[in-house]
């Protein structure tokens, strides 16, 4: 049906020439600024992928650091075009906040971290504990739910930023730090003595984290959704930033050809260049590259793929095909 | 009631009337300050207003350039009636200069700038011309050498002379003076009165509230005596001082001449 | 010639174009219209933006279940309470820290301000250093400093500093014993109330007697006796119906007793110290505004220093002090919103923070929050104006 | 009868002068004072030496990473390593000269204004208020005259603090003046609106204003309008500040005698001319000390922008605490930021006191 | 060295000494303000102290009720020596009234309350009695009809009379005046001096620093002349004015009588 009719956000982004991306104020591995002020992390990569798809240039992103409290208002108000900030996909958020989740870039679950010296081995032993938690998160709600369901008492100490939360936990203000497990690992390296803390085995919630956009602009929604899928599909197809150029010229695999825009005109359907997926892989890398670089084996966090492995490798990451 | 026409009535017969006040009343809230004021001033006339404190002298002359609003009667300046009309008020204020008891010079401007302000911003005169003219008038009040000082650096008498020059710079057709010397020391009073006498001799139309009876005798064409918001008596100065008709005037004069 | 009007002598009215009253009316109408247009424009934008983005509005959300915990609440609250309840919890916590802050800052400010005027050089210097240090550093920095640099250096619960088995201090807060009234304790309270009433009556009587006969009657000892004695007798008679709930370490934390969480402590300490430095200056200039001649006159009448201060200096100084003091109180209440930086659950943190984030009702929630602060400001201003009039109007 | 003989001047008793007399008068003039002195000295003895030991004697001053900090005292190396960031935020180091140049220009202009003897103050004032802001923006932001663009998100540290506070006050000034005039207007509706506006902003905490500006402003604007985050904070600050400035200016207006207005009116000047030429120049000069005080308050209040995610001095110092390489130096960071804020505020408050004294002694030009 | 005893020495011989100052010295820092002051005042004596500005007159009488501290010598008031002892200071201040140049009335209290304050709080008098007594003294200084006004609403002369009444309300045995009329206009000076003369006639012991030579001639028992911190001359008023022994006194008198 030719080029899709583009919606308001899509047009606005195209016109201003960059993607305004809401990220966290600092969560190692997902989004934080290094000492040169460059933003890095898995959530950041999503935004870069979108920019690569849209403009063919992954650097055309501007970042707005947001606290958990600010994030939805910022998206609703149009201050940002896309919220990519370890945000859990839930029903109420989809319905009453007027936003749409474009997919899941990290399957997570809420866990607990304690100091080893406390001698706690299970979350069930936490009755009466003081818990540090970040304000305005689903974590805060799950925490209350969990303790209620276990008939246990707790005292929540809430902070605006994960940084303050960690500092308080480190100082001993609370016994337990709760957050999504991925974050727990990320935050652990910020402790004075990372080895002195451990993450408890219980996972008390499902936390599918993903980027979200405002409702009412399906074109933009599609672009974000498929930028994310493209990274997963690239991994599935074995396309990496290293081999993408050779594959583009050499590969006879029709899926790869379609993916890289050699044929198929997939980009046109979304209102962007046909090389959109090529640009993503070339400039941002595929999902596993992003994962390993930011949180996985090549990072200080050293998180295993686990649930986030592709479906055919024992995980549940699964992207619809590009065709 | 009176047999002969009053001086005001006679003046009114004249063609070139500068100020004409007819049946004017004014209230401050409940308080009736001015009661049935009638006064006509011809071109070139010099009028001295005197009377006890609180009798409404200041209020009356402040009505003439509408620093105060009157509630009844008419005030005409050069045939233009003073109403709420902003345009007319501005028009009249351009033609009527006023000198205050406390000089009210602008302390943040030099003497020269004090004199140039209104010509430049109201008469839209080029600055150069305005300054030349200002120097002329400052010369006239013999203070040209102080033109670049600030008001705070001058004595009271000098300040009052600057205030007069400032008014003159607008080339007003009428000058109002509200006790211009009463805040000054005796020596300074003299220098200011000299300037005013000079002005009077040049034929400026003047209405002057003052207790300086010497000045009144020397230059006034008419002296007006007010009490309790009314004009009690008006007469030529010699008559006024030597042969006051009203008893209140006599009382007042006897008090004031004691000093 | 003259326009037809009732009073033939009334000054002519200019036509409406140049009538300043008409002009003023037109101008004001225009301003009003512009303001309403602007408000309307904003309102329209907001409504259409909200609608377009599918955000629901209204106060309905206040009845929904909040589902999160709050560490300190003076009114009953559980995660099963409503969002409306979180509003109240936050409000009460704001009021708590503001009220405590106002009292403490006034006391400390008074002391420092008087110390600043001390004849003792060392004391005066120290007071000056205090003032210049604390009022020239941003309050937020001080809040963070007390919380992150000082309080977090306190020991863990297991290594608490303690006074016997009664009071404990650790990084989780200050723990004090809590009185638990037993059967019949109400009588003791009643006895105390009666004692208070008696003391008030006694003081009145003593005052009247002094006016009548000039004989002073020192009510202090009798008052103290009444206040302590009467309830004590009733208390003993009833068999001491009061137990203390002592804080004790159970599992992770101390339980029982009264807890003052470090977030409150840090905020309170910072607010007090910061505001006191301004109040001290106000007190000092108020006292200095009373001329030395006044004290000398009082001394030469034989008044002792205490009475001189009480009867002559303070009443005059108060008039200078009260208006700026009012604005310091207002500042303190507004500054208590810095709670959000260290996680003290005040109105901004709990309601304009967590609740806003959970529900997304930005417009309503921010509106309610600002409304609360406006009301508080207004109430304090009204009260202080009333008080100021009382101390000021005596003169004329 | 005793003959009068001039009595020679005697030296005072030793208890009266010299070190001893000074001690007696200033430290031990009464038992209570003596007690206070002893207690104060003891408290000083308890508190001062450890602080000096921590901050100076046992402190580490040189090095490149945390391994240099082993002496047990303060680790100033941390401040040294981050110093550039604390001052310039994420501004690219090779472009720092632009900020320095802008600051230098401003300092030169301000010194010009402060020294009473120099001429042409009016033009320098106009430059500072009207031209400099645009010049500085062009210089800092770039994109003109071949300067590479540095986006406002990269501005930070002390630089951002100064920008926020000075732009805040300059932008709020005209609006504050209008509000003050409105509050003194004879027109009831205008007056009521101004009073309502002023009291509204003075009654709410700045943090809620900032929060509103940072997340809600776009809701109020037509769709698609996009305002820079820094800009939004500035709008919030300027609105908030204008209410305070209005009250300061109103004080100045009230101090101008009524005769000034009457004299100007009788010269034929209309309302706006007499305000602009006669009343405001005098009133504004009177309130300069008050404005400096307001500026100090604002300077301190800008720290709140760190709560809405702008990296001002306090914000960037705090963010440095999360650097895994430099964990555990919060105290040093707070002390450094505190000292810097203190220097600025103390300096300015002294200057404002000096101005007040100068105006007090009947200062006239 | 001296032939005849000085007046002070003669006074000292008398039994009912009210004030006795012996060899008193005072320094302000390095500055030697009062040098070897010797003075005795008998009951009912009226002493006027005069001398050039800065000669230490104020300082001396302020030492008598210990508003200033002396460093050497002794001051006895009614036989009680003034030391650092707070109790004694309060005791003496009760008996010694003082009237200041600038009145120092308490602006927050009505005239009546100004007068009642000390009797109520220091003498523990019932308020009713205190008010009655205050009205008596206000009557005496002819200001009873202003009793319910506040000091700010009175003229300077009226204020000074209230200040005198306030002191009298403590029924002091001695009154000290420190230039009570020098801040007043001529008419007001008269009314205050009349009150003081009345007091003197009633036999109050008074020490009065003043430049009102008329007053000194009329009521003083002794005039004391001070210069550079010393008592240069003391004598009966007629002698003092007509036949000053010391040259400085002559100089001073010639200057002051010129007015
Ligand atoms: N703004 C005002 N509101 C109310 N009453 C006023 C006002 N201005 C003046 N008055 C009263 O109006 C009366 C006349 O005042 P006006 O100043 O005209 O007297 P005056 O003759 O100039 O006296 P003086 O010689 O003292 O200047 C006085 O009783 C005065 O108290
Ligand atoms: N508090 C003080 N500290 C230092 N010197 C002072 C103080 N008070 C007064 N002096 C000095 O002591 C000297 C005597 O002052 P005093 O007021 O007693 O003089 P005086 O005779 O009352 O003069 P006057 O007629 O001007 O009132 C003066 O030289 C004065 O400058
Ligand atoms: Mg007058
Ligand atoms: Mg003296």
CSV table of C-alpha atoms in Angstrom, one decimal, chain C residues 15 28 57 68-69 76 92 94 103 146 149 165 183 188 191 200 219 225 247 259 270-271 295-296 302 351 357 376:
chain,number,residue,atom,x,y,z
C,15,UNK,CA,-16.2,61.8,25.6
C,28,UNK,CA,-8.6,46.1,32.8
C,57,UNK,CA,-8.3,12.8,34.9
C,68,UNK,CA,3.0,0.5,48.4
C,69,UNK,CA,4.5,0.9,51.9
C,76,UNK,CA,-3.0,4.2,60.3
C,92,UNK,CA,0.7,14.8,58.2
C,94,UNK,CA,5.0,17.5,56.3
C,103,UNK,CA,9.8,25.3,67.2
C,146,UNK,CA,23.6,15.3,57.3
C,149,UNK,CA,27.8,12.0,55.3
C,165,UNK,CA,18.2,-0.9,77.9
C,183,UNK,CA,-6.3,0.1,82.8
C,188,UNK,CA,-4.1,10.0,85.8
C,191,UNK,CA,-5.6,14.4,87.4
C,200,UNK,CA,-3.7,28.4,85.8
C,219,UNK,CA,3.8,30.1,92.1
C,225,UNK,CA,4.1,20.4,93.2
C,247,UNK,CA,12.8,-1.0,72.1
C,259,UNK,CA,11.3,5.4,66.5
C,270,UNK,CA,19.3,20.6,58.5
C,271,UNK,CA,16.1,22.7,58.5
C,295,UNK,CA,18.2,49.6,78.8
C,296,UNK,CA,19.9,52.4,80.6
C,302,UNK,CA,16.2,49.8,89.4
C,351,UNK,CA,2.0,12.1,47.0
C,357,UNK,CA,4.2,8.0,39.4
C,376,UNK,CA,-0.3,26.5,54.8
